[in-house]
Coordinates of C-alpha atoms in Angstrom, one line a residue:
M1 CA 99.8 28.2 118.9
P2 CA 100.9 26.6 115.2
S3 CA 101.2 23.0 114.1
Q4 CA 104.9 21.5 113.3
S5 CA 104.6 23.8 109.9
P6 CA 101.8 25.3 108.6
P7 CA 99.8 23.5 106.4
R8 CA 101.3 24.4 103.1
A9 CA 98.3 24.9 100.5
A10 CA 95.1 23.6 101.0
A11 CA 93.8 26.3 103.4
L12 CA 93.6 28.8 100.5
A13 CA 89.8 27.9 98.6
A14 CA 89.2 27.8 102.5
A15 CA 90.3 31.1 103.5
A16 CA 89.0 32.5 99.8
L17 CA 85.6 31.9 100.1
L18 CA 85.2 32.7 104.1
V19 CA 87.0 35.7 104.4
S20 CA 85.0 37.2 101.1
A21 CA 81.7 35.8 102.5
T22 CA 82.3 37.5 105.5
L23 CA 83.6 40.8 104.2
A24 CA 81.0 41.7 101.5
A25 CA 83.4 23.2 99.5
C26 CA 82.3 16.4 98.7
G27 CA 83.1 13.2 99.8
G28 CA 82.0 9.7 100.2
G29 CA 82.4 6.8 102.1
D30 CA 82.7 4.6 105.0
S31 CA 86.4 5.2 106.6
K32 CA 85.9 2.3 108.9
G33 CA 87.7 -0.7 109.0
S34 CA 86.2 -3.7 107.3
K35 CA 88.8 -7.1 106.0
A36 CA 89.3 -7.7 102.3
A37 CA 89.4 -10.6 101.7
K38 CA 92.7 -11.4 99.5
D39 CA 95.4 -8.9 98.0
D40 CA 94.5 -9.4 95.2
D41 CA 90.7 -8.1 95.2
L42 CA 91.7 -5.0 96.0
P43 CA 93.4 -3.8 92.9
A44 CA 90.1 -5.3 91.2
Q45 CA 87.4 -3.2 93.4
K46 CA 84.8 -1.4 91.6
L47 CA 84.2 1.9 92.4
S48 CA 80.6 3.3 92.6
W49 CA 80.2 6.6 92.0
K50 CA 77.7 8.8 93.3
E51 CA 76.4 12.1 93.6
C52 CA 78.5 14.2 96.1
P53 CA 77.6 14.4 99.5
A54 CA 78.2 17.9 101.4
P55 CA 81.6 17.9 103.0
T56 CA 81.1 16.8 107.2
D57 CA 82.7 18.9 109.2
S58 CA 86.0 16.6 108.9
Q59 CA 86.3 17.9 105.6
G60 CA 85.6 21.3 106.2
G61 CA 81.9 21.6 105.8
G62 CA 79.7 23.7 103.6
A63 CA 77.7 23.2 100.3
A64 CA 77.8 20.0 98.1
P65 CA 79.9 20.9 95.5
S66 CA 78.4 22.8 92.4
P67 CA 77.7 21.5 88.9
L68 CA 80.4 21.8 87.1
P69 CA 79.8 24.2 83.8
G70 CA 77.7 22.6 80.8
G71 CA 75.9 20.6 83.8
A72 CA 77.9 18.1 84.2
E73 CA 77.7 16.8 88.5
W74 CA 80.7 15.9 90.3
Q75 CA 80.9 12.1 91.3
C76 CA 82.9 10.3 94.5
A77 CA 83.4 7.3 95.3
T78 CA 85.5 5.0 98.1
M79 CA 88.1 3.2 97.6
K80 CA 89.2 0.0 100.2
A81 CA 93.1 0.6 100.8
P82 CA 95.2 -1.3 103.5
L83 CA 95.0 0.3 107.0
D84 CA 99.0 -1.6 107.4
W85 CA 100.2 -2.4 103.4
A86 CA 102.6 -4.3 105.4
K87 CA 99.7 -6.6 105.7
P88 CA 97.7 -6.2 103.3
Q89 CA 95.3 -8.5 103.6
G90 CA 94.1 -7.1 107.1
D91 CA 91.9 -4.6 107.8
T92 CA 91.0 -1.9 105.2
I93 CA 89.8 1.6 105.5
G94 CA 88.2 3.8 102.9
I95 CA 90.3 6.9 100.9
A96 CA 87.5 9.2 100.1
L97 CA 88.3 10.2 95.6
I98 CA 85.8 12.4 93.6
R99 CA 86.4 13.1 89.7
A100 CA 85.1 15.3 87.0
A101 CA 84.9 13.5 84.3
A102 CA 86.3 14.8 80.8
S103 CA 84.8 17.3 78.9
G104 CA 86.2 16.5 74.9
D105 CA 86.1 13.9 72.5
K106 CA 86.2 10.7 74.0
G107 CA 88.7 9.5 71.7
K108 CA 91.1 11.8 72.5
R109 CA 90.9 11.3 76.0
I110 CA 94.5 10.4 77.9
G111 CA 93.3 8.9 81.3
S112 CA 92.6 10.5 85.2
L113 CA 94.8 13.2 86.5
V114 CA 95.1 12.4 89.8
F115 CA 95.4 15.7 92.7
N116 CA 97.0 16.7 95.5
F117 CA 97.1 19.9 96.8
G118 CA 99.1 20.1 99.7
G119 CA 98.9 20.6 103.4
P120 CA 99.9 17.5 104.6
G121 CA 96.4 16.9 105.4
G122 CA 94.3 19.2 103.0
S123 CA 91.0 17.8 101.4
G124 CA 91.6 17.3 97.9
V125 CA 87.6 16.0 97.6
T126 CA 86.7 19.6 98.8
T127 CA 89.6 21.4 97.0
L128 CA 89.8 20.3 94.1
P129 CA 85.9 21.5 93.1
A130 CA 86.8 24.8 94.6
F131 CA 89.8 25.1 92.1
A132 CA 88.1 23.1 89.0
P133 CA 87.9 26.4 87.1
D134 CA 91.6 26.1 86.5
Y135 CA 91.5 23.1 84.8
A136 CA 88.9 23.0 82.5
K137 CA 91.2 22.9 79.8
L138 CA 93.1 19.9 81.6
R139 CA 89.9 18.7 81.8
T140 CA 89.0 18.6 78.0
R141 CA 91.6 15.7 77.9
Y142 CA 91.3 14.1 81.4
D143 CA 88.9 12.9 84.3
L144 CA 90.4 15.1 86.8
V145 CA 90.2 13.2 90.1
S146 CA 91.8 13.8 94.0
F147 CA 91.4 12.0 97.4
D148 CA 90.9 12.4 100.7
P149 CA 94.6 11.1 101.9
R150 CA 94.6 8.5 104.6
G151 CA 94.5 10.5 107.7
V152 CA 92.6 13.4 106.4
G153 CA 88.7 14.1 106.2
R154 CA 86.6 10.8 105.3
S155 CA 89.3 8.3 105.0
A156 CA 89.9 7.6 108.5
G157 CA 90.6 10.9 109.8
I158 CA 92.5 11.6 112.6
E159 CA 90.8 12.8 115.4
C160 CA 92.7 15.1 118.1
E161 CA 91.1 17.4 120.3
D162 CA 87.7 19.1 120.5
A163 CA 86.7 21.9 119.0
E164 CA 86.3 23.8 122.6
Q165 CA 89.7 21.9 123.5
L166 CA 91.0 22.9 119.7
D167 CA 89.6 27.2 120.3
A168 CA 91.8 27.1 123.4
Y169 CA 95.0 24.9 121.7
F170 CA 95.1 27.3 119.0
Q171 CA 95.1 30.9 121.4
E172 CA 98.0 29.9 123.4
D173 CA 101.3 31.4 123.6
S174 CA 103.3 30.1 120.8
T175 CA 106.4 32.4 121.2
P176 CA 106.8 32.2 125.3
D177 CA 108.5 35.1 126.5
D178 CA 109.8 32.9 130.1
D179 CA 109.8 29.6 132.3
A180 CA 106.1 29.5 132.6
E181 CA 104.9 30.1 129.1
T182 CA 107.7 27.8 127.8
K183 CA 106.2 25.6 130.2
K184 CA 102.6 26.0 129.3
L185 CA 103.1 25.5 125.4
L186 CA 105.4 22.0 126.1
D187 CA 101.9 21.2 128.4
N188 CA 99.8 21.9 125.6
V189 CA 101.6 19.8 122.3
K190 CA 102.2 16.9 125.1
E191 CA 98.5 17.2 125.5
F192 CA 97.2 17.9 121.8
N193 CA 99.3 14.3 120.9
G194 CA 97.9 12.8 123.8
A195 CA 94.0 13.5 122.8
C196 CA 95.7 11.9 119.2
E197 CA 96.8 8.9 120.4
K198 CA 93.8 8.4 122.0
N199 CA 91.1 9.3 119.4
S200 CA 92.7 7.5 117.2
G201 CA 96.3 5.2 117.9
R202 CA 95.0 2.8 115.5
T203 CA 95.7 4.8 112.6
L204 CA 98.4 7.2 113.8
P205 CA 101.0 4.5 112.3
H206 CA 100.0 4.1 109.0
V207 CA 99.7 7.6 108.0
R208 CA 103.2 8.2 106.4
T209 CA 103.6 9.6 103.3
T210 CA 104.8 6.0 101.5
D211 CA 101.5 4.6 102.9
A212 CA 99.6 7.3 100.6
A213 CA 101.8 7.0 98.1
R214 CA 101.0 3.2 97.5
D215 CA 97.4 4.7 97.9
M216 CA 98.1 6.0 94.6
E217 CA 99.4 3.2 93.1
L218 CA 96.3 1.4 94.5
L219 CA 93.9 3.7 93.1
R220 CA 95.6 3.9 89.6
Q221 CA 95.2 0.1 89.3
V222 CA 91.0 0.7 90.5
L223 CA 91.2 3.3 87.1
G224 CA 92.0 1.4 85.3
D225 CA 94.9 4.1 83.9
D226 CA 97.9 2.4 82.8
K227 CA 100.4 5.0 84.2
L228 CA 99.4 7.4 87.1
H229 CA 98.9 11.3 85.0
Y230 CA 99.9 13.0 88.6
F231 CA 99.7 17.0 89.6
G232 CA 100.8 17.9 93.0
V233 CA 101.2 21.1 94.7
S234 CA 103.3 22.0 97.6
Y235 CA 103.6 18.7 99.9
G236 CA 101.9 17.2 97.0
T237 CA 105.5 17.5 95.4
E238 CA 107.0 15.2 97.8
L239 CA 104.0 12.5 97.8
G240 CA 104.8 12.6 93.9
G241 CA 108.5 11.9 94.6
V242 CA 108.2 9.7 96.8
Y243 CA 105.5 8.0 94.4
A244 CA 108.1 7.9 92.0
H245 CA 110.6 6.9 93.8
L246 CA 108.9 4.2 94.5
F247 CA 106.9 2.9 91.3
P248 CA 109.0 4.8 88.9
Q249 CA 107.8 2.3 85.7
R250 CA 104.0 3.9 86.8
V251 CA 105.2 7.6 86.2
G252 CA 102.5 9.5 83.3
R253 CA 102.6 12.8 82.4
A254 CA 103.5 15.0 86.4
V255 CA 104.0 18.0 87.2
F256 CA 105.0 19.6 90.8
D257 CA 104.3 23.4 91.7
A258 CA 105.8 25.0 95.0
V259 CA 107.6 22.3 94.8
V260 CA 108.8 21.0 98.7
D261 CA 113.0 20.9 99.3
P262 CA 113.0 16.9 99.2
V263 CA 116.6 16.8 101.1
Q264 CA 115.8 19.0 104.0
T265 CA 115.7 18.0 108.0
A266 CA 112.6 19.2 109.8
E267 CA 114.7 22.2 110.8
Q268 CA 115.7 23.2 107.5
G269 CA 112.6 23.4 106.1
S270 CA 111.2 25.1 109.2
L271 CA 114.2 27.7 108.8
G272 CA 113.6 28.2 104.9
Q273 CA 109.7 28.8 105.9
A274 CA 110.8 31.7 108.1
K275 CA 113.3 33.2 105.4
G276 CA 110.3 32.7 102.5
F277 CA 107.6 34.2 104.6
Q278 CA 109.9 37.1 105.5
L279 CA 110.6 37.9 102.2
A280 CA 106.5 37.9 101.2
L281 CA 105.9 40.2 104.3
D282 CA 108.9 42.7 102.0
N283 CA 107.1 42.3 99.0
F284 CA 103.6 42.7 100.8
A285 CA 105.1 45.9 101.8
K286 CA 106.6 46.7 99.1
D287 CA 103.7 46.5 97.0
C288 CA 101.0 48.2 99.8
T289 CA 104.0 51.6 99.4
S290 CA 104.5 51.4 95.8
Q291 CA 100.3 52.5 95.1
E292 CA 99.7 55.8 94.5
A293 CA 97.5 56.1 96.9
D294 CA 99.0 56.0 100.5
C295 CA 99.5 52.6 102.0
P296 CA 96.8 52.9 105.2
V297 CA 99.2 50.3 107.2
G298 CA 102.5 52.3 106.9
D299 CA 104.3 55.5 105.3
T300 CA 107.3 53.6 103.5
E301 CA 108.1 49.7 103.2
Q302 CA 109.9 49.8 107.1
D303 CA 107.7 51.4 109.0
V304 CA 104.8 47.9 107.6
K305 CA 106.8 46.1 109.3
D306 CA 107.9 47.7 112.1
R307 CA 103.9 48.8 112.6
I308 CA 103.1 45.4 112.5
A309 CA 105.7 43.8 115.1
K310 CA 104.8 46.2 117.6
L311 CA 101.1 45.3 116.8
L312 CA 102.3 41.4 117.9
K313 CA 103.6 42.8 121.0
D314 CA 101.2 44.5 122.0
L315 CA 98.8 41.9 121.6
D316 CA 101.2 39.3 123.7
T317 CA 99.9 41.2 126.8
K318 CA 96.8 43.1 125.8
P319 CA 94.5 40.9 123.2
I320 CA 92.3 43.2 121.0
P321 CA 88.1 41.6 120.2
G322 CA 87.9 38.7 117.4
L323 CA 85.4 37.1 116.3
P324 CA 83.5 37.4 119.6
P325 CA 83.7 35.4 122.5
R326 CA 86.9 34.8 121.2
E327 CA 89.9 37.7 121.3
L328 CA 92.7 37.9 118.6
T329 CA 95.5 37.5 120.2
Q330 CA 99.2 37.5 119.7
T331 CA 99.4 33.7 117.9
A332 CA 96.4 34.8 116.3
A333 CA 97.4 37.6 114.7
T334 CA 101.0 35.3 113.9
N335 CA 98.6 33.1 112.0
G336 CA 96.1 35.2 110.1
I337 CA 99.1 37.0 108.6
V338 CA 101.2 34.0 107.5
Q339 CA 98.2 32.8 106.0
S340 CA 97.3 35.9 104.3
L341 CA 100.8 35.8 102.4
Y342 CA 100.1 32.5 100.4
S343 CA 98.9 34.6 97.7
K344 CA 99.0 37.7 96.7
D345 CA 94.9 37.5 96.2
F346 CA 95.2 38.1 100.0
W347 CA 97.4 41.4 100.3
P348 CA 93.8 43.1 100.5
Y349 CA 92.4 41.0 103.3
L350 CA 96.5 41.9 105.0
T351 CA 95.9 45.5 104.4
Q352 CA 92.1 45.9 105.8
G353 CA 92.9 43.6 108.4
L354 CA 95.9 45.2 109.6
E355 CA 94.0 48.7 109.4
E356 CA 91.7 47.2 111.7
A357 CA 93.4 45.8 114.1
Y358 CA 95.1 48.8 114.5
D359 CA 91.9 50.4 115.0
G360 CA 90.9 47.7 117.9
D361 CA 89.1 45.0 115.7
G362 CA 90.4 41.8 115.1
K363 CA 87.7 40.5 113.7
I364 CA 89.7 39.9 109.6
L365 CA 93.4 38.7 111.3
M366 CA 91.1 36.8 112.7
L367 CA 88.7 35.2 110.1
L368 CA 92.6 34.1 108.4
S369 CA 93.2 32.1 111.6
D370 CA 90.0 30.6 111.0
S371 CA 91.4 29.7 108.2
M372 CA 94.6 28.4 108.6
N373 CA 93.5 26.1 111.4
G374 CA 90.0 24.8 109.8
R375 CA 88.2 26.3 111.6
T376 CA 84.4 27.0 110.5
E377 CA 81.9 29.5 110.7
D378 CA 79.6 27.5 113.1
G379 CA 82.6 26.9 115.4
E380 CA 84.0 23.4 114.2
Y381 CA 87.0 22.3 112.8
S382 CA 88.3 20.3 109.9
N383 CA 91.0 17.9 110.9
I384 CA 93.8 20.0 109.1
Q385 CA 95.8 20.4 111.5
A386 CA 95.2 16.8 113.1
A387 CA 96.1 15.1 109.5
N388 CA 99.1 18.0 109.7
V389 CA 100.9 16.7 113.0
S390 CA 99.6 13.6 112.0
I391 CA 101.3 13.2 109.0
N392 CA 104.5 15.4 109.9
C393 CA 105.5 13.4 112.3
A394 CA 105.0 10.1 111.2
D395 CA 107.5 11.2 108.8
D396 CA 109.6 13.3 109.9
K397 CA 112.4 11.6 112.3
A398 CA 114.2 14.2 114.3
R399 CA 112.3 15.4 117.6
Y400 CA 113.1 18.8 119.4
S401 CA 113.4 19.5 123.1
R402 CA 113.0 23.4 124.3
Q403 CA 116.9 23.6 124.5
D404 CA 117.2 22.2 120.5
V405 CA 114.5 25.4 120.0
E406 CA 115.7 27.8 122.5
K407 CA 119.8 27.0 120.7
K408 CA 118.7 27.5 117.4
L409 CA 116.4 30.7 118.2
P410 CA 119.2 33.5 117.5
A411 CA 119.6 32.0 113.6
F412 CA 115.9 32.3 113.5
R413 CA 115.4 35.2 114.4
E414 CA 117.9 36.5 111.9
A415 CA 116.0 34.4 109.5
S416 CA 112.9 36.7 109.9
P417 CA 112.5 38.8 112.6
L418 CA 108.3 38.4 112.6
F419 CA 108.3 34.8 112.1
G420 CA 111.3 33.7 112.6
E421 CA 110.3 32.5 116.5
Y422 CA 107.0 31.3 115.8
L423 CA 108.1 29.0 113.2
A424 CA 111.4 27.7 116.2
W425 CA 108.8 26.5 118.8
G426 CA 106.2 25.1 116.5
M427 CA 108.7 22.2 115.8
V428 CA 108.3 21.0 119.2
G429 CA 105.3 19.6 117.6
C430 CA 106.4 16.0 117.3
T431 CA 108.1 16.3 120.7
D432 CA 105.5 13.8 122.7
W433 CA 104.4 12.3 119.5
P434 CA 103.4 8.5 119.9
V435 CA 104.8 6.9 116.7
E436 CA 108.5 7.5 115.6
G437 CA 109.1 8.8 112.8
Q438 CA 110.7 7.1 109.4
A439 CA 113.6 9.3 108.4
D440 CA 115.0 12.5 108.2
H441 CA 113.5 13.3 104.6
P442 CA 111.9 11.4 102.2
D443 CA 114.1 9.6 99.1
V444 CA 112.2 10.6 96.0
S445 CA 114.9 9.5 93.4
A446 CA 113.5 7.7 90.1
P447 CA 115.8 6.4 87.5
G448 CA 113.8 5.1 84.7
A449 CA 111.0 7.3 85.5
P450 CA 109.8 9.8 83.0
P451 CA 110.0 13.6 82.8
I452 CA 108.8 15.5 86.0
V453 CA 108.0 19.1 85.6
V454 CA 109.4 20.3 88.3
I455 CA 107.9 24.8 89.0
G456 CA 109.9 26.9 91.5
N457 CA 108.1 30.4 92.4
T458 CA 111.2 33.1 93.6
G459 CA 108.9 34.8 95.4
D460 CA 106.9 31.8 97.5
P461 CA 106.6 32.1 101.3
A462 CA 106.1 28.3 102.4
T463 CA 108.0 26.6 99.9
P464 CA 110.9 28.4 99.0
Y465 CA 112.1 29.0 95.1
E466 CA 115.0 26.7 96.3
G467 CA 113.4 23.8 97.1
A468 CA 112.4 23.0 93.1
R469 CA 116.3 22.9 92.1
K470 CA 116.8 20.1 95.1
M471 CA 113.7 18.4 93.9
A472 CA 114.9 18.5 90.3
R473 CA 118.2 17.1 91.1
A474 CA 117.0 14.7 93.5
L475 CA 115.0 12.9 90.7
G476 CA 117.8 12.3 89.1
K477 CA 119.0 12.9 85.7
G478 CA 116.3 13.1 82.8
V479 CA 113.4 13.2 85.2
G480 CA 113.2 16.3 86.8
V481 CA 112.8 19.2 84.9
E482 CA 112.6 22.8 86.3
L483 CA 110.8 25.4 85.0
T484 CA 111.1 28.9 87.2
Y485 CA 108.8 31.5 88.1
K486 CA 109.4 35.2 88.5
G487 CA 106.1 35.6 90.9
E488 CA 104.3 35.9 94.3
G489 CA 102.3 33.3 96.3
H490 CA 102.2 30.0 97.0
G491 CA 102.7 28.0 94.0
A492 CA 102.5 28.7 90.0
Y493 CA 100.0 27.5 88.1
D494 CA 97.5 29.2 89.3
S495 CA 98.2 32.3 89.7
K496 CA 97.5 32.1 85.9
N497 CA 100.9 33.4 84.0
T498 CA 100.7 31.9 80.7
C499 CA 103.8 30.9 80.3
V500 CA 103.2 28.7 83.0
R501 CA 100.3 27.6 82.0
E502 CA 101.1 27.2 78.1
A503 CA 104.1 24.7 79.6
V504 CA 102.0 22.8 81.8
D505 CA 99.4 22.2 79.8
G506 CA 101.4 21.4 76.5
Y507 CA 103.1 18.9 78.4
L508 CA 99.9 16.9 80.1
L509 CA 97.5 17.3 77.2
D510 CA 100.7 17.2 74.3
G511 CA 103.1 15.8 75.8
K512 CA 105.7 18.6 74.8
V513 CA 108.9 18.3 77.7
P514 CA 110.2 22.3 78.3
K515 CA 112.9 23.0 78.1
A516 CA 114.6 22.8 81.3
G517 CA 116.0 26.5 82.9
T518 CA 112.7 27.9 81.2
V519 CA 112.1 31.1 83.4
C520 CA 108.4 32.5 83.1
S521 CA 107.4 35.9 84.4

């Protein structure tokens, strides 16, 4: 069963590591509450940077991060932040941090570059080391810094259901065909949301994006930087936009990549993702059938999509073996396909996974599904899905009923014959949520802020290209500087496209703002 929406970026590194290993991953600090003596004490706190431990299960598990090129070690620390920003002298929580010190001449160091890789719900403490090679040039002048946002991983991580319950939850039918299946889906959502309230009710009201943005302003002060230099990916662009709105005079050099549309409702966001994933599937089918070698999953583009649709229809009533003792259900297969469409680098896994599923072996598609859901090889789960739902539901005011979804199904089916129903029914994820949502959409207007480079990718399935232009406009005249990348996958900088890299590096390292409307291909 999907969450309200698929986590947008945070599982990419985990997916690559998990699937690659099967076919042939740091945090610090206590997240429990304590008392802050005075509000003024928090910005003055001294961080105790230490060697990073191995990630906890809630962060995704695995080994401690490997040393950086040249032998430098990753360092981790914990920052105290108010549980409730409306009561800054009350209880505090720990925000888990990670950094890699700048590698270049100290005299040329600019400051810290803070990353958020999206989700919402992704652990920046585990994701930054996985992607660090891509940011080696940026590290010459910046300390690379990331964090587990509140509610995530070691930062007062939200707890909902246990591993056994989640195994069952993610196998359930997410596209009901009759009243009984619809009731079952709604009951499962209500049970999951109830578990979140039971296990993390104290934290749920305090995981809004505005809370995380205030944490980033505190982080800027604690790091000793005059400005917040920032690199946000996917949901990280929404977080960055909210920060810019709240603290426009504190924004330094900032880049938003794989941009969330800040003016859309939750329904519009889900519909946009339906169109985006359908486009990515179309591009996958076109790529597979245009190769010199025969495409093993279809003879034509339409044949590829027809065979996938038939597989999913068959799995609805007759699952196939997956990762024993679990079977590959329709929902698990859909999750796996969605996960593989986040990056063109995953298309070979999708091809192999489909080919094997057609022969009755669902192992690879289930591995991809597990990655989407944050399930590790030892059967434990990170809290990416729990945090994803909690943050989305705390942010989004809308609450959708069964009747709302049923009324919208035709539009979703038209947007995507394959993913439309899956994403439409995902909108009920907040129906029984115990905390009221904050707004219909975030306010990212940031008059007075310096230029923010906003990158849209024409082939992005999770944050469709149009969102970049809307973000640039919403930030305000002279603030949002739009750059277009004509490519595939979720995000542009990590595509290693030379044009995108030069534009981003030129701004972050040298302060050279790219010309608005620049197109890279």
